[in-house]
Amino acid sequence: MASVQQNLSVFDKSQLPDATKMHFGIAVAEWNSVITGALYQGAYDTLISCGVSPDQIHKIDVPGSFELTAGAKFLASNYKLDAVICLGCVIQGETRHFDFICQAVANGLTNLSVMSGLPFIFGVLTTDTEEQAKERSGGKHGNKGIEAAITAIKMAGLKSQKTKNKIGFGG
Ligand code: RBF
């Protein structure tokens, strides 16, 4: 299965951009807080293990995943950051809230990334059951908080990549 090959929870630090001078925001949803707390711990520990110091990490809590977009924008507006990691857990229920929340946060973070040029990382578990969420927050499928932190470092590192023939929007 593709996701097995894409498990970034085991990673090689030597292949990552230098993160020691990077600053990160982390927005964490309070819904399903046991899961999102484990995601946060995975993300935080990963940043620290990559040489980011605690004062370069700014965390806020938001009530639910729906509020992650606004929380992420708040972080980006108030701190000088290289990337914002957004962590949540939406578990499929009886209502259609699942679809609305997942769509809203995915679209919201995409819009923020495109409009600002800053990476906003989608670290939101969207599972059918709580068990599946546990498996992805420190269980047999790794910890997606670790993967979100790795993605943030990789995306933040893009801007330091020098291209020989620089082209793009705005020339
Ligand atoms: N927030 C989550 O982060 N995960 C959920 O699984 C979740 N389920 C919800 C189910 C219902 C029926 C409602 C009303 C809200 C839920 N929320 C959930 C909270 C949501 O993200 C947001 O905080 C609230 O809708 C207030 O804007």
Short mmCIF file of N, CA, C and O in Angstrom, two decimals, residues 50-160:
data_model
loop_
_atom_site.label_atom_id
_atom_site.label_comp_id
_atom_site.label_asym_id
_atom_site.label_seq_id
_atom_site.Cartn_x
_atom_site.Cartn_y
_atom_site.Cartn_z
N CYS A 50 15.91 17.91 15.60
CA CYS A 50 16.55 18.46 14.39
C CYS A 50 17.27 19.78 14.68
O CYS A 50 17.65 20.50 13.75
N GLY A 51 17.41 20.12 15.95
CA GLY A 51 18.21 21.29 16.31
C GLY A 51 17.44 22.58 16.51
O GLY A 51 18.04 23.64 16.69
N VAL A 52 16.11 22.51 16.47
CA VAL A 52 15.30 23.70 16.72
C VAL A 52 15.21 23.88 18.24
O VAL A 52 14.96 22.92 18.97
N SER A 53 15.42 25.10 18.73
CA SER A 53 15.36 25.28 20.18
C SER A 53 13.92 25.62 20.59
O SER A 53 13.14 26.14 19.79
N PRO A 54 13.55 25.33 21.85
CA PRO A 54 12.16 25.55 22.29
C PRO A 54 11.65 26.96 22.03
O PRO A 54 10.47 27.15 21.72
N ASP A 55 12.54 27.97 22.15
CA ASP A 55 12.05 29.34 21.92
C ASP A 55 11.82 29.66 20.44
O ASP A 55 11.35 30.74 20.11
N GLN A 56 12.13 28.72 19.57
CA GLN A 56 11.83 28.90 18.14
C GLN A 56 10.52 28.19 17.75
O GLN A 56 10.17 28.10 16.59
N ILE A 57 9.83 27.67 18.78
CA ILE A 57 8.56 26.96 18.53
C ILE A 57 7.44 27.67 19.28
O ILE A 57 7.53 27.88 20.49
N HIS A 58 6.39 28.07 18.56
CA HIS A 58 5.28 28.80 19.15
C HIS A 58 4.01 27.98 19.00
O HIS A 58 3.55 27.73 17.90
N LYS A 59 3.43 27.60 20.13
CA LYS A 59 2.25 26.72 20.11
C LYS A 59 0.99 27.48 20.53
O LYS A 59 1.05 28.29 21.46
N ILE A 60 -0.10 27.22 19.84
CA ILE A 60 -1.39 27.68 20.36
C ILE A 60 -2.38 26.53 20.27
O ILE A 60 -2.27 25.65 19.41
N ASP A 61 -3.36 26.55 21.17
CA ASP A 61 -4.45 25.59 21.14
C ASP A 61 -5.68 26.27 20.55
O ASP A 61 -5.94 27.45 20.85
N VAL A 62 -6.42 25.55 19.75
CA VAL A 62 -7.70 26.06 19.22
C VAL A 62 -8.77 25.02 19.58
O VAL A 62 -8.45 23.84 19.79
N PRO A 63 -10.04 25.44 19.65
CA PRO A 63 -11.07 24.50 20.12
C PRO A 63 -11.19 23.22 19.28
O PRO A 63 -11.16 22.12 19.80
N GLY A 64 -11.33 23.37 17.98
CA GLY A 64 -11.49 22.19 17.12
C GLY A 64 -10.71 22.35 15.83
O GLY A 64 -10.14 23.41 15.56
N SER A 65 -10.72 21.30 15.02
CA SER A 65 -9.96 21.36 13.76
C SER A 65 -10.46 22.46 12.84
O SER A 65 -9.69 23.04 12.07
N PHE A 66 -11.78 22.74 12.92
CA PHE A 66 -12.33 23.81 12.08
C PHE A 66 -11.61 25.13 12.33
O PHE A 66 -11.47 25.95 11.41
N GLU A 67 -11.15 25.34 13.55
CA GLU A 67 -10.49 26.61 13.92
C GLU A 67 -9.00 26.61 13.60
O GLU A 67 -8.31 27.61 13.87
N LEU A 68 -8.47 25.52 13.04
CA LEU A 68 -7.02 25.47 12.78
C LEU A 68 -6.58 26.55 11.79
O LEU A 68 -5.50 27.14 11.93
N THR A 69 -7.41 26.81 10.79
CA THR A 69 -7.02 27.82 9.78
C THR A 69 -6.85 29.19 10.43
O THR A 69 -5.83 29.86 10.22
N ALA A 70 -7.83 29.58 11.23
CA ALA A 70 -7.74 30.88 11.89
C ALA A 70 -6.57 30.91 12.88
O ALA A 70 -5.85 31.91 12.98
N GLY A 71 -6.38 29.80 13.60
CA GLY A 71 -5.27 29.73 14.55
C GLY A 71 -3.93 29.82 13.85
O GLY A 71 -3.00 30.50 14.32
N ALA A 72 -3.83 29.15 12.72
CA ALA A 72 -2.57 29.16 11.95
C ALA A 72 -2.29 30.57 11.43
O ALA A 72 -1.15 31.05 11.46
N LYS A 73 -3.35 31.23 10.98
CA LYS A 73 -3.16 32.60 10.48
C LYS A 73 -2.74 33.53 11.62
O LYS A 73 -1.88 34.40 11.44
N PHE A 74 -3.32 33.34 12.77
CA PHE A 74 -2.94 34.14 13.95
C PHE A 74 -1.44 33.97 14.23
O PHE A 74 -0.72 34.95 14.45
N LEU A 75 -0.98 32.73 14.21
CA LEU A 75 0.45 32.48 14.47
C LEU A 75 1.32 33.18 13.44
O LEU A 75 2.31 33.85 13.77
N ALA A 76 0.96 33.02 12.17
CA ALA A 76 1.77 33.60 11.09
C ALA A 76 1.76 35.12 11.14
O ALA A 76 2.73 35.77 10.72
N SER A 77 0.68 35.69 11.67
CA SER A 77 0.58 37.15 11.74
C SER A 77 1.36 37.72 12.93
O SER A 77 1.71 38.89 12.94
N ASN A 78 1.55 36.91 13.95
CA ASN A 78 2.15 37.43 15.18
C ASN A 78 3.59 37.03 15.43
O ASN A 78 4.22 37.54 16.36
N TYR A 79 4.10 36.09 14.66
CA TYR A 79 5.49 35.65 14.82
C TYR A 79 6.15 35.58 13.45
O TYR A 79 5.46 35.37 12.45
N LYS A 80 7.46 35.72 13.45
CA LYS A 80 8.19 35.56 12.19
C LYS A 80 8.51 34.07 12.07
O LYS A 80 9.36 33.54 12.79
N LEU A 81 7.80 33.38 11.18
CA LEU A 81 7.89 31.92 11.10
C LEU A 81 8.36 31.45 9.74
O LEU A 81 8.23 32.15 8.73
N ASP A 82 8.88 30.22 9.73
CA ASP A 82 9.26 29.58 8.47
C ASP A 82 8.20 28.58 8.02
O ASP A 82 8.15 28.21 6.84
N ALA A 83 7.38 28.10 8.94
CA ALA A 83 6.28 27.18 8.59
C ALA A 83 5.33 27.08 9.78
O ALA A 83 5.73 27.33 10.93
N VAL A 84 4.10 26.72 9.49
CA VAL A 84 3.10 26.51 10.55
C VAL A 84 2.55 25.09 10.42
O VAL A 84 2.12 24.68 9.34
N ILE A 85 2.61 24.36 11.51
CA ILE A 85 2.14 22.97 11.55
C ILE A 85 0.76 22.96 12.21
O ILE A 85 0.59 23.51 13.29
N CYS A 86 -0.21 22.35 11.54
CA CYS A 86 -1.58 22.32 12.08
C CYS A 86 -1.97 20.89 12.41
O CYS A 86 -1.93 20.02 11.53
N LEU A 87 -2.33 20.65 13.66
CA LEU A 87 -2.59 19.29 14.12
C LEU A 87 -4.02 19.15 14.63
O LEU A 87 -4.47 19.92 15.49
N GLY A 88 -4.72 18.17 14.11
CA GLY A 88 -6.09 17.92 14.54
C GLY A 88 -6.46 16.47 14.31
O GLY A 88 -5.67 15.68 13.75
N CYS A 89 -7.65 16.12 14.76
CA CYS A 89 -8.12 14.75 14.57
C CYS A 89 -9.63 14.80 14.40
O CYS A 89 -10.35 15.20 15.32
N VAL A 90 -10.09 14.44 13.23
CA VAL A 90 -11.52 14.42 12.96
C VAL A 90 -11.94 12.97 12.74
O VAL A 90 -11.41 12.29 11.85
N ILE A 91 -12.84 12.51 13.58
CA ILE A 91 -13.28 11.11 13.50
C ILE A 91 -14.68 11.07 12.91
O ILE A 91 -15.58 11.79 13.34
N GLN A 92 -14.82 10.23 11.91
CA GLN A 92 -16.10 10.11 11.18
C GLN A 92 -17.22 9.78 12.15
O GLN A 92 -17.16 8.81 12.87
N GLY A 93 -18.24 10.58 12.15
CA GLY A 93 -19.38 10.32 13.04
C GLY A 93 -20.65 10.09 12.25
O GLY A 93 -20.60 9.78 11.06
N GLU A 94 -21.75 10.27 12.91
CA GLU A 94 -23.04 10.06 12.27
C GLU A 94 -23.43 11.24 11.38
O GLU A 94 -24.24 11.10 10.49
N THR A 95 -22.86 12.41 11.69
CA THR A 95 -23.29 13.61 10.98
C THR A 95 -22.34 13.92 9.81
O THR A 95 -21.28 13.30 9.66
N ARG A 96 -22.72 14.89 9.01
CA ARG A 96 -21.88 15.31 7.89
C ARG A 96 -20.82 16.33 8.32
O ARG A 96 -20.09 16.85 7.49
N HIS A 97 -20.74 16.59 9.62
CA HIS A 97 -19.72 17.52 10.10
C HIS A 97 -18.32 17.11 9.65
O HIS A 97 -17.48 17.94 9.37
N PHE A 98 -18.10 15.80 9.63
CA PHE A 98 -16.79 15.28 9.22
C PHE A 98 -16.35 15.90 7.90
O PHE A 98 -15.26 16.46 7.78
N ASP A 99 -17.24 15.80 6.90
CA ASP A 99 -16.87 16.32 5.56
C ASP A 99 -16.66 17.83 5.59
O ASP A 99 -15.71 18.33 5.01
N PHE A 100 -17.57 18.53 6.26
CA PHE A 100 -17.45 19.99 6.30
C PHE A 100 -16.15 20.42 6.96
O PHE A 100 -15.45 21.30 6.47
N ILE A 101 -15.83 19.81 8.10
CA ILE A 101 -14.63 20.21 8.84
C ILE A 101 -13.38 19.89 8.03
O ILE A 101 -12.49 20.74 7.86
N CYS A 102 -13.32 18.66 7.48
CA CYS A 102 -12.11 18.27 6.72
C CYS A 102 -11.92 19.16 5.50
O CYS A 102 -10.80 19.62 5.24
N GLN A 103 -13.00 19.40 4.76
CA GLN A 103 -12.90 20.25 3.57
C GLN A 103 -12.48 21.66 3.95
O GLN A 103 -11.62 22.27 3.30
N ALA A 104 -13.09 22.19 5.01
CA ALA A 104 -12.82 23.57 5.40
C ALA A 104 -11.35 23.75 5.77
O ALA A 104 -10.70 24.70 5.32
N VAL A 105 -10.82 22.84 6.57
CA VAL A 105 -9.43 23.02 7.02
C VAL A 105 -8.46 22.75 5.87
O VAL A 105 -7.47 23.47 5.71
N ALA A 106 -8.76 21.77 5.02
CA ALA A 106 -7.87 21.50 3.88
C ALA A 106 -7.84 22.71 2.94
O ALA A 106 -6.76 23.17 2.53
N ASN A 107 -9.03 23.24 2.62
CA ASN A 107 -9.08 24.42 1.74
C ASN A 107 -8.46 25.64 2.41
O ASN A 107 -7.73 26.41 1.78
N GLY A 108 -8.76 25.81 3.69
CA GLY A 108 -8.25 26.97 4.42
C GLY A 108 -6.73 27.00 4.44
O GLY A 108 -6.11 28.03 4.16
N LEU A 109 -6.12 25.87 4.73
CA LEU A 109 -4.65 25.83 4.81
C LEU A 109 -4.02 25.95 3.43
O LEU A 109 -2.97 26.58 3.27
N THR A 110 -4.67 25.37 2.43
CA THR A 110 -4.16 25.54 1.06
C THR A 110 -4.17 27.01 0.67
O THR A 110 -3.19 27.54 0.14
N ASN A 111 -5.29 27.67 0.95
CA ASN A 111 -5.39 29.10 0.61
C ASN A 111 -4.33 29.92 1.33
O ASN A 111 -3.68 30.78 0.73
N LEU A 112 -4.14 29.65 2.62
CA LEU A 112 -3.13 30.40 3.37
C LEU A 112 -1.75 30.19 2.76
O LEU A 112 -0.98 31.15 2.59
N SER A 113 -1.43 28.95 2.41
CA SER A 113 -0.11 28.66 1.84
C SER A 113 0.11 29.40 0.54
O SER A 113 1.15 30.02 0.32
N VAL A 114 -0.89 29.31 -0.34
CA VAL A 114 -0.75 29.92 -1.66
C VAL A 114 -0.70 31.45 -1.56
O VAL A 114 0.11 32.09 -2.22
N MET A 115 -1.54 32.02 -0.70
CA MET A 115 -1.61 33.48 -0.61
C MET A 115 -0.38 34.07 0.07
O MET A 115 0.06 35.17 -0.27
N SER A 116 0.18 33.35 1.03
CA SER A 116 1.27 33.93 1.83
C SER A 116 2.66 33.48 1.38
O SER A 116 3.64 34.13 1.67
N GLY A 117 2.72 32.33 0.73
CA GLY A 117 4.02 31.77 0.38
C GLY A 117 4.68 31.03 1.54
O GLY A 117 5.77 30.47 1.40
N LEU A 118 4.02 31.02 2.69
CA LEU A 118 4.53 30.30 3.86
C LEU A 118 3.90 28.91 3.88
O LEU A 118 2.71 28.77 3.61
N PRO A 119 4.67 27.88 4.21
CA PRO A 119 4.06 26.54 4.27
C PRO A 119 3.14 26.38 5.49
O PRO A 119 3.54 26.67 6.61
N PHE A 120 1.92 25.94 5.25
CA PHE A 120 0.99 25.58 6.32
C PHE A 120 0.76 24.09 6.19
O PHE A 120 0.22 23.62 5.17
N ILE A 121 1.18 23.33 7.17
CA ILE A 121 1.21 21.87 7.04
C ILE A 121 -0.06 21.24 7.60
O ILE A 121 -0.47 21.51 8.73
N PHE A 122 -0.67 20.37 6.79
CA PHE A 122 -1.94 19.70 7.12
C PHE A 122 -1.65 18.43 7.91
O PHE A 122 -1.43 17.37 7.35
N GLY A 123 -1.64 18.57 9.22
CA GLY A 123 -1.39 17.41 10.08
C GLY A 123 -2.68 17.00 10.79
O GLY A 123 -2.71 16.89 12.01
N VAL A 124 -3.71 16.80 9.99
CA VAL A 124 -5.02 16.47 10.55
C VAL A 124 -5.37 15.02 10.22
O VAL A 124 -5.44 14.66 9.04
N LEU A 125 -5.56 14.21 11.26
CA LEU A 125 -6.00 12.84 11.03
C LEU A 125 -7.48 12.86 10.68
O LEU A 125 -8.27 13.54 11.34
N THR A 126 -7.86 12.13 9.65
CA THR A 126 -9.27 12.03 9.26
C THR A 126 -9.59 10.54 9.17
O THR A 126 -9.34 9.92 8.14
N THR A 127 -10.08 9.99 10.25
CA THR A 127 -10.23 8.54 10.32
C THR A 127 -11.68 8.12 10.56
O THR A 127 -12.52 8.92 10.97
N ASP A 128 -11.93 6.84 10.30
CA ASP A 128 -13.27 6.29 10.55
C ASP A 128 -13.48 6.03 12.05
O ASP A 128 -14.60 6.16 12.55
N THR A 129 -12.41 5.64 12.73
CA THR A 129 -12.54 5.25 14.14
C THR A 129 -11.44 5.86 15.00
O THR A 129 -10.39 6.27 14.48
N GLU A 130 -11.68 5.85 16.31
CA GLU A 130 -10.66 6.33 17.25
C GLU A 130 -9.44 5.41 17.22
O GLU A 130 -8.31 5.86 17.34
N GLU A 131 -9.69 4.12 17.03
CA GLU A 131 -8.60 3.15 16.98
C GLU A 131 -7.62 3.50 15.85
O GLU A 131 -6.40 3.48 16.02
N GLN A 132 -8.17 3.82 14.67
CA GLN A 132 -7.31 4.20 13.53
C GLN A 132 -6.51 5.46 13.86
O GLN A 132 -5.36 5.60 13.46
N ALA A 133 -7.15 6.38 14.58
CA ALA A 133 -6.44 7.61 14.95
C ALA A 133 -5.29 7.30 15.90
O ALA A 133 -4.19 7.85 15.77
N LYS A 134 -5.53 6.37 16.85
CA LYS A 134 -4.46 5.98 17.78
C LYS A 134 -3.29 5.35 17.04
O LYS A 134 -2.13 5.59 17.35
N GLU A 135 -3.61 4.54 16.05
CA GLU A 135 -2.56 3.86 15.27
C GLU A 135 -1.66 4.85 14.52
O GLU A 135 -0.53 4.54 14.18
N ARG A 136 -2.20 6.05 14.28
CA ARG A 136 -1.45 7.07 13.52
C ARG A 136 -0.90 8.19 14.40
O ARG A 136 -0.38 9.18 13.89
N SER A 137 -1.01 8.02 15.70
CA SER A 137 -0.50 9.07 16.60
C SER A 137 0.43 8.43 17.64
O SER A 137 0.40 8.78 18.82
N GLY A 138 1.23 7.48 17.17
CA GLY A 138 2.16 6.80 18.06
C GLY A 138 1.93 5.30 18.10
O GLY A 138 2.45 4.60 18.97
N GLY A 139 1.15 4.78 17.15
CA GLY A 139 0.87 3.35 17.08
C GLY A 139 1.54 2.70 15.89
O GLY A 139 2.58 3.17 15.42
N LYS A 140 0.89 1.65 15.38
CA LYS A 140 1.56 0.84 14.35
C LYS A 140 1.74 1.58 13.01
O LYS A 140 2.54 1.15 12.18
N HIS A 141 1.02 2.66 12.81
CA HIS A 141 1.23 3.44 11.58
C HIS A 141 2.08 4.69 11.84
O HIS A 141 2.02 5.67 11.09
N GLY A 142 2.86 4.66 12.91
CA GLY A 142 3.76 5.79 13.19
C GLY A 142 3.04 6.93 13.90
O GLY A 142 2.01 6.74 14.54
N ASN A 143 3.62 8.10 13.78
CA ASN A 143 3.02 9.29 14.38
C ASN A 143 3.02 10.39 13.32
O ASN A 143 4.08 10.87 12.90
N LYS A 144 1.82 10.76 12.89
CA LYS A 144 1.71 11.76 11.81
C LYS A 144 2.18 13.14 12.26
O LYS A 144 2.42 14.00 11.41
N GLY A 145 2.32 13.34 13.57
CA GLY A 145 2.90 14.60 14.06
C GLY A 145 4.37 14.68 13.68
O GLY A 145 4.88 15.76 13.33
N ILE A 146 5.07 13.55 13.76
CA ILE A 146 6.48 13.50 13.32
C ILE A 146 6.55 13.84 11.84
O ILE A 146 7.35 14.67 11.41
N GLU A 147 5.67 13.23 11.07
CA GLU A 147 5.69 13.45 9.62
C GLU A 147 5.36 14.91 9.27
O GLU A 147 5.93 15.47 8.34
N ALA A 148 4.44 15.50 10.05
CA ALA A 148 4.10 16.91 9.80
C ALA A 148 5.32 17.80 10.05
O ALA A 148 5.57 18.76 9.30
N ALA A 149 6.08 17.49 11.11
CA ALA A 149 7.28 18.29 11.42
C ALA A 149 8.34 18.12 10.32
O ALA A 149 8.97 19.11 9.91
N ILE A 150 8.52 16.91 9.85
CA ILE A 150 9.49 16.68 8.77
C ILE A 150 9.07 17.44 7.51
O ILE A 150 9.89 18.08 6.83
N THR A 151 7.77 17.38 7.22
CA THR A 151 7.26 18.11 6.04
C THR A 151 7.49 19.60 6.20
O THR A 151 7.88 20.29 5.24
N ALA A 152 7.27 20.11 7.41
CA ALA A 152 7.47 21.54 7.66
C ALA A 152 8.93 21.93 7.43
O ALA A 152 9.22 22.96 6.79
N ILE A 153 9.86 21.12 7.91
CA ILE A 153 11.29 21.42 7.72
C ILE A 153 11.64 21.37 6.22
O ILE A 153 12.34 22.26 5.71
N LYS A 154 11.12 20.37 5.53
CA LYS A 154 11.41 20.26 4.09
C LYS A 154 10.85 21.46 3.32
O LYS A 154 11.52 22.03 2.45
N MET A 155 9.62 21.84 3.64
CA MET A 155 9.01 22.96 2.93
C MET A 155 9.68 24.29 3.29
O MET A 155 9.89 25.14 2.42
N ALA A 156 10.03 24.46 4.56
CA ALA A 156 10.73 25.68 4.97
C ALA A 156 12.09 25.75 4.29
O ALA A 156 12.58 26.84 3.98
N GLY A 157 12.70 24.60 4.04
CA GLY A 157 14.01 24.56 3.41
C GLY A 157 13.99 24.90 1.93
O GLY A 157 15.03 25.23 1.35
N LEU A 158 12.80 24.85 1.31
CA LEU A 158 12.72 25.13 -0.13
C LEU A 158 13.25 26.52 -0.46
O LEU A 158 13.90 26.72 -1.49
N LYS A 159 12.97 27.48 0.42
CA LYS A 159 13.34 28.86 0.06
C LYS A 159 14.84 29.08 0.07
O LYS A 159 15.32 30.05 -0.51
N SER A 160 15.57 28.19 0.73
CA SER A 160 17.03 28.36 0.70
C SER A 160 17.67 27.61 -0.47
O SER A 160 18.87 27.68 -0.68
#
